[in-house]
XYZ file of C-alpha atoms in Angstrom:
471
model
C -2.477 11.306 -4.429
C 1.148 12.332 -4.129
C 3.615 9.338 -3.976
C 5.907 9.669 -0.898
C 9.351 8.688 -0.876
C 11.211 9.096 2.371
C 14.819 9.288 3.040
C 16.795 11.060 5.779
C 19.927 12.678 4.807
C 22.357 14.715 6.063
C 24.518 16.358 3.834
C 28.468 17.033 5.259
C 28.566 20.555 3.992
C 25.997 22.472 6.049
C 23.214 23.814 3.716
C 23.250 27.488 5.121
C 26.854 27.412 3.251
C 25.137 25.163 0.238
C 23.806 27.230 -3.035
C 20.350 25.552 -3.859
C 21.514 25.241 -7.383
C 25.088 23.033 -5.995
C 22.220 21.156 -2.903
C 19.588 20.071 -5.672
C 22.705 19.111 -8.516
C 23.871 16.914 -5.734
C 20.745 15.219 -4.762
C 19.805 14.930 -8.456
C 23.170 13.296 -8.941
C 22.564 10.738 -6.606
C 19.314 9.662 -7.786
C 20.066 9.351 -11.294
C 23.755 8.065 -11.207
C 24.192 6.948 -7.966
C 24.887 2.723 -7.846
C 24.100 0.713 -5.029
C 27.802 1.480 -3.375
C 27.528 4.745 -3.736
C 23.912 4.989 -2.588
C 25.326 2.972 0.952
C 28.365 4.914 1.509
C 26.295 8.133 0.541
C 23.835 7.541 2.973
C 25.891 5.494 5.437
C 27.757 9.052 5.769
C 25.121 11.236 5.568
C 21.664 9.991 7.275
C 21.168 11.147 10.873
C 21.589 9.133 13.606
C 18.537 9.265 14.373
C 17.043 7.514 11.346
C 19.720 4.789 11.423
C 18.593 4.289 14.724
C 15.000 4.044 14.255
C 15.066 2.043 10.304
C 18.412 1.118 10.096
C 20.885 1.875 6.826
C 19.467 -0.983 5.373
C 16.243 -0.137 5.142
C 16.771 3.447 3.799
C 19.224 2.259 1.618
C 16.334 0.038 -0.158
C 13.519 2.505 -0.631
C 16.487 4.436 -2.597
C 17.237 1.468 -4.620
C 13.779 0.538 -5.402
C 12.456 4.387 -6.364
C 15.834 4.619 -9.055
C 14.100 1.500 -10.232
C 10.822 2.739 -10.985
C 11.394 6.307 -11.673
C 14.971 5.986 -13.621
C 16.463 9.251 -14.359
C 14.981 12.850 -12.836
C 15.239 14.814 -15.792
C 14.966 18.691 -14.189
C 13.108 21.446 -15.708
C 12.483 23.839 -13.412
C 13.117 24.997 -10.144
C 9.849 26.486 -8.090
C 10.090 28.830 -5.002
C 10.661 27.394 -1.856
C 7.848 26.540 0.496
C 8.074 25.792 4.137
C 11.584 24.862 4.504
C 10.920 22.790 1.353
C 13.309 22.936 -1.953
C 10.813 22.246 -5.399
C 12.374 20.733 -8.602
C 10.158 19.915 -11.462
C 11.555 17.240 -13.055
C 10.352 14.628 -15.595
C 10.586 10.695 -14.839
C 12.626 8.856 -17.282
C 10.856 5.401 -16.720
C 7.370 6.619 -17.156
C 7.512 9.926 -18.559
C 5.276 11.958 -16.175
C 5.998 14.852 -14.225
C 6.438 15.197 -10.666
C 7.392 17.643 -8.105
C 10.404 16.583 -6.467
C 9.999 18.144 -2.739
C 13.320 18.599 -0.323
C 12.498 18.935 3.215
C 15.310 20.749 5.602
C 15.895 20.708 9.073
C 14.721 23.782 10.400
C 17.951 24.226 12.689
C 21.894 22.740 11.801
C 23.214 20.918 10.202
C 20.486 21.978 8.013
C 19.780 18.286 7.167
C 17.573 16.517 4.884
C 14.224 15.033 6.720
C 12.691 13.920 3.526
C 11.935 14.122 0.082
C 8.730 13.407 -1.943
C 7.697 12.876 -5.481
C 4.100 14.729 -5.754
C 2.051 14.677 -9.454
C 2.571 17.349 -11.368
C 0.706 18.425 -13.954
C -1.266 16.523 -16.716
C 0.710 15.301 -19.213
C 0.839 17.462 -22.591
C -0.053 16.136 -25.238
C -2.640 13.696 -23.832
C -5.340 13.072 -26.504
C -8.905 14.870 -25.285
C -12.076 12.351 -25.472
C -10.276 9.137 -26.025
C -12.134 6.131 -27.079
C -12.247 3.047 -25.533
C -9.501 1.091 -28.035
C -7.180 4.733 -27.542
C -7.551 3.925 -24.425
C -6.291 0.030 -24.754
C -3.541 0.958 -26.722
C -2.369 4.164 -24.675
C -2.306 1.803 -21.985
C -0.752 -1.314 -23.473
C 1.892 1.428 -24.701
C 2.685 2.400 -21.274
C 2.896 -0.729 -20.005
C 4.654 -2.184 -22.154
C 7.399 0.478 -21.634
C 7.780 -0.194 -18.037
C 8.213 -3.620 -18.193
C 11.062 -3.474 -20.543
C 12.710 -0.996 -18.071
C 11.881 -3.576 -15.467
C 9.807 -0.628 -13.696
C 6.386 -2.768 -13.826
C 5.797 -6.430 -12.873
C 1.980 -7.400 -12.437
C -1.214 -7.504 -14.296
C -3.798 -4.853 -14.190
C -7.626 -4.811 -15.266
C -9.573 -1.716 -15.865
C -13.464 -2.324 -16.342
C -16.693 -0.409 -16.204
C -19.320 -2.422 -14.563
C -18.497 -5.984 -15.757
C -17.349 -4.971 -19.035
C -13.256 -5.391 -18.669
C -12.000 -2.287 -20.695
C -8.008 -3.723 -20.204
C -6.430 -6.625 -18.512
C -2.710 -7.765 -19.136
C -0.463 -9.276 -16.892
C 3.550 -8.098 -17.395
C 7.245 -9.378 -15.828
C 8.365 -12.388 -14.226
C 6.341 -14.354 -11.492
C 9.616 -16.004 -10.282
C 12.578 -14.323 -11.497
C 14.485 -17.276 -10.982
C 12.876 -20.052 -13.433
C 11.663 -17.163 -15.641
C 8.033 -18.096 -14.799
C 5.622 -15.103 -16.509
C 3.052 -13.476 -15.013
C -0.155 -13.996 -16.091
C -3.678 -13.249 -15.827
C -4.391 -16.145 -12.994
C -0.897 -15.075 -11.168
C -1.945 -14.722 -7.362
C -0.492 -11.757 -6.284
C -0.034 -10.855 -2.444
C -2.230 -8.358 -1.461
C -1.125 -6.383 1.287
C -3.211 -4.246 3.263
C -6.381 -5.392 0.984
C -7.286 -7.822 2.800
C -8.331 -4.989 5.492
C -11.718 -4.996 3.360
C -12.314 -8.352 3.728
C -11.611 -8.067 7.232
C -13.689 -5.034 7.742
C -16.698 -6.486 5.552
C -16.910 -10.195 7.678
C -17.483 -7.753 11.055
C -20.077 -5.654 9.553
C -21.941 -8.740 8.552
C -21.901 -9.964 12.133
C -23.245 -6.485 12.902
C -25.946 -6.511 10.005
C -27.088 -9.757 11.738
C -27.121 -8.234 15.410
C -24.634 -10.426 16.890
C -22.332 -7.707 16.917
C -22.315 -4.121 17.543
C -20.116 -1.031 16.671
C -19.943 0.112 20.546
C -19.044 -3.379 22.092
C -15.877 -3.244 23.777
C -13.154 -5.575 22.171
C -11.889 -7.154 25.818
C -15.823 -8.919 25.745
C -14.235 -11.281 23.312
C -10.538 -11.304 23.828
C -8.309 -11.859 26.746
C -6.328 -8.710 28.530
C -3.446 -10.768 27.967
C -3.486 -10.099 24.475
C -3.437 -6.299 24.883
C -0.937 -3.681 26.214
C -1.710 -1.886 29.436
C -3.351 1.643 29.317
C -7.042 2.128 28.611
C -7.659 -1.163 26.456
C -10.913 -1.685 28.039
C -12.148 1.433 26.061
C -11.423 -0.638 22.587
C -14.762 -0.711 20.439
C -15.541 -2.497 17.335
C -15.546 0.959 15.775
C -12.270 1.825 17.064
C -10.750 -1.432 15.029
C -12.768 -0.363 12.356
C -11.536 2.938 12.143
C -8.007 2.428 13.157
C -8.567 4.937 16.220
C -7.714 2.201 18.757
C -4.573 3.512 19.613
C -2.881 -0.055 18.880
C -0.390 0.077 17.107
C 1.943 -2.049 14.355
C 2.930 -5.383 15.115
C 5.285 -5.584 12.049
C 7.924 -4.253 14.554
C 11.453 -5.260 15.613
C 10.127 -8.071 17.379
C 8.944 -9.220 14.182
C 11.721 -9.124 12.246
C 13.611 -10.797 14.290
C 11.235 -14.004 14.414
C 10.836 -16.935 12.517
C 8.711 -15.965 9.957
C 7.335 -19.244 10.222
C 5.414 -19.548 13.124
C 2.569 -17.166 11.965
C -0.011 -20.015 10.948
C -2.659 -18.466 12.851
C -3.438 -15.824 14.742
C -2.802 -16.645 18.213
C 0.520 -16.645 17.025
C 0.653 -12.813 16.660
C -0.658 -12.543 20.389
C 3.368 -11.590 21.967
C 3.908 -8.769 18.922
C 0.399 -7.344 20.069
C 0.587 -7.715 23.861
C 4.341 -6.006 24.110
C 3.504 -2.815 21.736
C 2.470 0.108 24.180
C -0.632 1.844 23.218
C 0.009 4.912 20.892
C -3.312 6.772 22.642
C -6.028 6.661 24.346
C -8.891 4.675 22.516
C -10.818 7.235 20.014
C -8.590 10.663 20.209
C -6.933 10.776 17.184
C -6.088 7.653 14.704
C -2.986 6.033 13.749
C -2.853 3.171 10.927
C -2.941 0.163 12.841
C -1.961 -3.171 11.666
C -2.947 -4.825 15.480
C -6.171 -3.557 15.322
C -7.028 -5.020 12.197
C -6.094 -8.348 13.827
C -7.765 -8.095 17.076
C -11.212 -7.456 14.674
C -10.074 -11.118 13.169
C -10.338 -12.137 16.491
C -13.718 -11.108 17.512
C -14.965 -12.383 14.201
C -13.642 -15.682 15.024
C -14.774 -15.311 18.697
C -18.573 -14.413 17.234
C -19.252 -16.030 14.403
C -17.581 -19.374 16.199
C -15.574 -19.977 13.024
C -11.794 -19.483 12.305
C -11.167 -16.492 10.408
C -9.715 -18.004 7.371
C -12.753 -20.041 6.814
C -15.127 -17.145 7.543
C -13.746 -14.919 4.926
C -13.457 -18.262 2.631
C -16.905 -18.912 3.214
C -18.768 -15.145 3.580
C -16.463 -13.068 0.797
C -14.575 -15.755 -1.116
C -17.038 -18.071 -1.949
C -20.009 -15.963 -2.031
C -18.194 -13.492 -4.452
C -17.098 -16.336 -6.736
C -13.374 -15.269 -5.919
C -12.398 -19.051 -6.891
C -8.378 -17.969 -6.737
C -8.205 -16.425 -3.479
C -6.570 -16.928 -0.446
C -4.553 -16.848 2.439
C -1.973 -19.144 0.844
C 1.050 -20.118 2.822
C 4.176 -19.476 1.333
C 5.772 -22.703 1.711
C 3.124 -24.218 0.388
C 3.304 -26.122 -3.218
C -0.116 -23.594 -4.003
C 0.139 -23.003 -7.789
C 0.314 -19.640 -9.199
C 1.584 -17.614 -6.509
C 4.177 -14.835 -7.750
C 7.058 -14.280 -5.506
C 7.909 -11.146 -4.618
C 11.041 -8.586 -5.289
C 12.592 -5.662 -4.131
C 16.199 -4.243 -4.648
C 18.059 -4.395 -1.349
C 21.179 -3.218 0.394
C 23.713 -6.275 0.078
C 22.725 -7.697 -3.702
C 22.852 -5.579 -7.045
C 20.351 -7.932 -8.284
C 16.514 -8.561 -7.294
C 15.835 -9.910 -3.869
C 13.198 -12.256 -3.027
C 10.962 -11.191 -0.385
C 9.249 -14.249 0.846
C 11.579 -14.906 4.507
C 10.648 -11.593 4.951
C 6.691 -12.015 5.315
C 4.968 -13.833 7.472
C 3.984 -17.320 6.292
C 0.157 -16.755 6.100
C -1.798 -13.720 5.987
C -3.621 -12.227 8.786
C -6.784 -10.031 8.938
C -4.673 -7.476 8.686
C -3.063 -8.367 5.022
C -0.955 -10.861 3.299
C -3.445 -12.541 1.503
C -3.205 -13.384 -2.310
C -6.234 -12.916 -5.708
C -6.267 -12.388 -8.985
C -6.910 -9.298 -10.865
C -10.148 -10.973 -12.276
C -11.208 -12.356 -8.454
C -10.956 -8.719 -7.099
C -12.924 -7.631 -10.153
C -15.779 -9.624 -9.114
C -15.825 -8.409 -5.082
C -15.721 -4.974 -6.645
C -19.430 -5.671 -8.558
C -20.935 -8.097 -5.643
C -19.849 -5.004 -3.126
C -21.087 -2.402 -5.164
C -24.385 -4.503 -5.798
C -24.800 -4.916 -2.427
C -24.171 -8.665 -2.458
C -21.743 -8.809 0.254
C -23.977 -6.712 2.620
C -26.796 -4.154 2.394
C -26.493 -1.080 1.460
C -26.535 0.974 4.691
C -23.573 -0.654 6.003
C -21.901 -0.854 2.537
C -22.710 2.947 2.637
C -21.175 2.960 5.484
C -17.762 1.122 4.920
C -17.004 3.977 2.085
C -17.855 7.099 3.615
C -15.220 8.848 5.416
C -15.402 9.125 9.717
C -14.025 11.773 11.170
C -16.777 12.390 13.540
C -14.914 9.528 15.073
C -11.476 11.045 14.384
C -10.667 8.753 11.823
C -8.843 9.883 8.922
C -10.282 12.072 6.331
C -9.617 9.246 4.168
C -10.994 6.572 5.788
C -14.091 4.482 6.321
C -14.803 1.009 7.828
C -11.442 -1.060 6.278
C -11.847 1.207 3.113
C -9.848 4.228 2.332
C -12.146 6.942 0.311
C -10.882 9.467 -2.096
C -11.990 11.265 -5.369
C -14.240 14.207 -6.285
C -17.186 14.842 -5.484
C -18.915 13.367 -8.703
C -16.201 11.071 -8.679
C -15.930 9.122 -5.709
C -13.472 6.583 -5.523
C -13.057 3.766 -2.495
C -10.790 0.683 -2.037
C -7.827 -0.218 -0.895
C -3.745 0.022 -1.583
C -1.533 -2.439 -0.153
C 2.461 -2.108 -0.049
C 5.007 -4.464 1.776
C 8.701 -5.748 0.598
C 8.267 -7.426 -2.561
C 4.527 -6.202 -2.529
C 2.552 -3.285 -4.293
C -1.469 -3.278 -4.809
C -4.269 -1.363 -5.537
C -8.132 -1.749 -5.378
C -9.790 1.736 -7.165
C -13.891 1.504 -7.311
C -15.133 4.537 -8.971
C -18.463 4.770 -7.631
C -19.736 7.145 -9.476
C -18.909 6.532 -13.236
C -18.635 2.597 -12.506
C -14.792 2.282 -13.260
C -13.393 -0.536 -11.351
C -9.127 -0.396 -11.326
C -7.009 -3.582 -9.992
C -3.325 -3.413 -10.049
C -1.247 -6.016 -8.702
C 2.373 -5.943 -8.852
C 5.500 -8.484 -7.450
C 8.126 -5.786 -6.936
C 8.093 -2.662 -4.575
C 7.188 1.137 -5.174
C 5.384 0.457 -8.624
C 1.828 1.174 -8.457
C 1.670 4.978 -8.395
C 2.717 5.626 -12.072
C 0.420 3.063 -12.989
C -2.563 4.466 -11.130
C -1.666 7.820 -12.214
C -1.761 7.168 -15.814
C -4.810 4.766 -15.819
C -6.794 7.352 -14.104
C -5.460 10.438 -16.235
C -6.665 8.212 -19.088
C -9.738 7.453 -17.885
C -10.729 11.406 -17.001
C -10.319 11.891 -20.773
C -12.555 8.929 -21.942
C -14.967 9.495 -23.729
């Protein structure tokens, strides 16, 4: 899957005037020598008004920061015809040694500015050794690894297993940058948009049991009060589920600016979701929604007459053996929790993204597990432990006949080939970079966890480039 890296520019020289040779020598010397100064005056200058508006500098200005940090240099080696409005550099990533296509997206009318660019996998590597073995495998790995983290491009721990047999698990970087604590294999890692499984899972057991169904309408167990106004009361289950609700992201302005502090539980939330207007109406189209996700943690709690956090404690935690799992509050003296970085605007050094993230986890993510915990919901899923195998079915098979995404199920996102079909989950905040791969066909289970932004892709690229050539 191509890893997207947006950033709005504007350049001051109009690019109908602009060579592409002089327009991608420019960009290219940004990226690779540009220092955080330069970066903010660069795109302080530069970025429409538009985008400052709508993200503030601030925010652009650390998704640059953090992508020099994982990728390192753009070494070019070839530029590729243009394609719809789009400039195409080949280029080669210092950090990690894999090659991308480095996309520039124009404006379509002056000032000719910048709308985005993307880094999209290339090619496979050359030189990649055909029918590895299982120990190649370890030590191509541990190589790679290993390489990151002395760039500081990788902080986490990763497994790779087939079945129950762990093929790879290491754990890499700093848990708390501060007192120099190391990560290790039981480092809890925050999770993200993970949790969305969990979440999706505990309402499809209420539905296996037939006190819930995919059609009931979500205002039978919440309050209007809760909800924006526009056609709410056409809100199903399966709408949550599918993230065609037309609800939309409650990690908004509004959220920002509060005190990250009061989100204990999940009535807490209830102002974020009541004063976001609906996107659309109910089952159109879809749009990733973070609210819907919570209102489903509502209805389980409203159903199965249990708080949420003890539902999914007591129906996935405990009944997958997931013994290091949990919604953990961050100001809590919890052991083993890894804090999490990210290179922002006003620090050369690593930030620390806890006051940035809501104290506890919500249905919709910001939970915390182990590499070796999520290794063990992968098999009890997969062996139908969790729930039976219709619904499980169900969870990782795509939806569009109910205009979900083509890459998305009931809380799980679906991908792969054909033969090899891969579901899970990715989950990606400030400070905050996972990934949940279940190859259903050849058994491969993948769990990355990482404690610093925009590092997961390389790592999932490699592991499964490696894995395509096992043997």
């Amino acid at each position: 899957m191509a890893h997207i890296l947006i950033i709005a520019l504007i350049v001051t020289i109009p690019f109908s005037s602009l060579a592409k040779e002089q327009l991608s020598k420019s960009f290219l010397e940004l990226f690779n020598n540009g220092g955080r100064i330069e970066v903010i005056d660069y795109l302080s200058k530069n970025m429409s008004q538009s985008r400052i508006q709508a993200y503030g500098i601030d925010a652009h200005v650390g998704v640059f920061l953090n992508e020099q940090n994982t990728y390192g240099s753009l070494k070019l080696l070839d530029t590729l015809p243009d394609e719809n409005h789009s400039e195409r550099l080949l280029v080669t990533s210092e950090n990690n040694q894999l090659t991308y296509t480095l996309l520039i997206n124009r404006e379509r009318n002056e000032p000719f500015g910048i709308n985005y660019f993307t880094l999209q996998d290339s090619k496979s590597e050359a030189g990649l050794i055909e029918n590895l073995s299982k120990q190649q495998l370890q030590t191509e790995l541990a190589s790679f690894l290993g390489q990151l983290e002395k760039k500081d491009a990788f902080s986490g721990t990763v497994l790779v297993a087939k079945g129950k047999d762990v093929y790879f698990e290491n754990a890499y970087g700093l848990a708390n940058k501060r007192w120099k604590v190391k990560n290790a294999l039981n480092t809890r890692f925050s999770l993200g948009s993970i949790n969305k499984m969990f979440t999706a899972i505990a309402a499809l057991q209420l539905i296996e049991k037939g006190k819930l169904n995919f059609d009931d309408k979500l205002v039978n167990f919440v309050d209007k009060s809760w909800l924006p106004s526009g056609d709410v009361d056409k809100i199903t289950v399966r709408h949550l589920l599918t993230h065609t609700s037309g609800l939309g992201n409650f990690f908004n302005e509004e959220f920002n600016k509060s005190n990250k502090e009061l989100y204990r539980n999940l009535e807490q939330y209830k102002p974020l979701i009541a004063n976001t207007p609906l996107l659309f109406s109910p089952g159109v189209r879809n749009r990733y929604s973070n609210s819907g996700m919570l209102m489903l943690g509502l209805v389980i709690q409203k159903v199965s007459g249990m708080p949420y956090y003890d539902y999914i404690q007591k129906n996935i935690y405990d009944r997958a053996k997931m013994e290091n799992s949990g919604s953990f509050e961050l100001d809590s003296s919890t052991p083993n929790l890894a804090t999490g970085y990210l290179r922002r605007m006003h620090s050369d050094d690593w930030a620390s993204s806890t006051y940035t993230r809501a104290v506890k986890g919500s249905p919709a993510g910001g939970g915390f597990s182990t590499v070796s915990d999520l290794h063990r919901f992968a098999i009890e899923l997969t062996n139908y432990k969790l729930l039976g195998k219709d619904l499980t079915e169900q969870a990782y098979s795509a939806k569009t006949e109910y205009n979900s995404a083509f890459w998305y199920g009931y809380g799980f996102s679906v991908g792969g080939e054909p033969n090899n079909r891969v579901v899970g989950h990715g989950g990606a905040y400030l400070g905050v970079d996972a990934r949940v791969d279940i190859h259903l066909d050849t058994g491969y289970i993948v769990v990355i966890l990482a404690n610093q932004s925009n590092v997961v892709a390389p790592v999932r690229r490699k592991i499964n480039e490696l894995l395509s050539k096992l043997d």
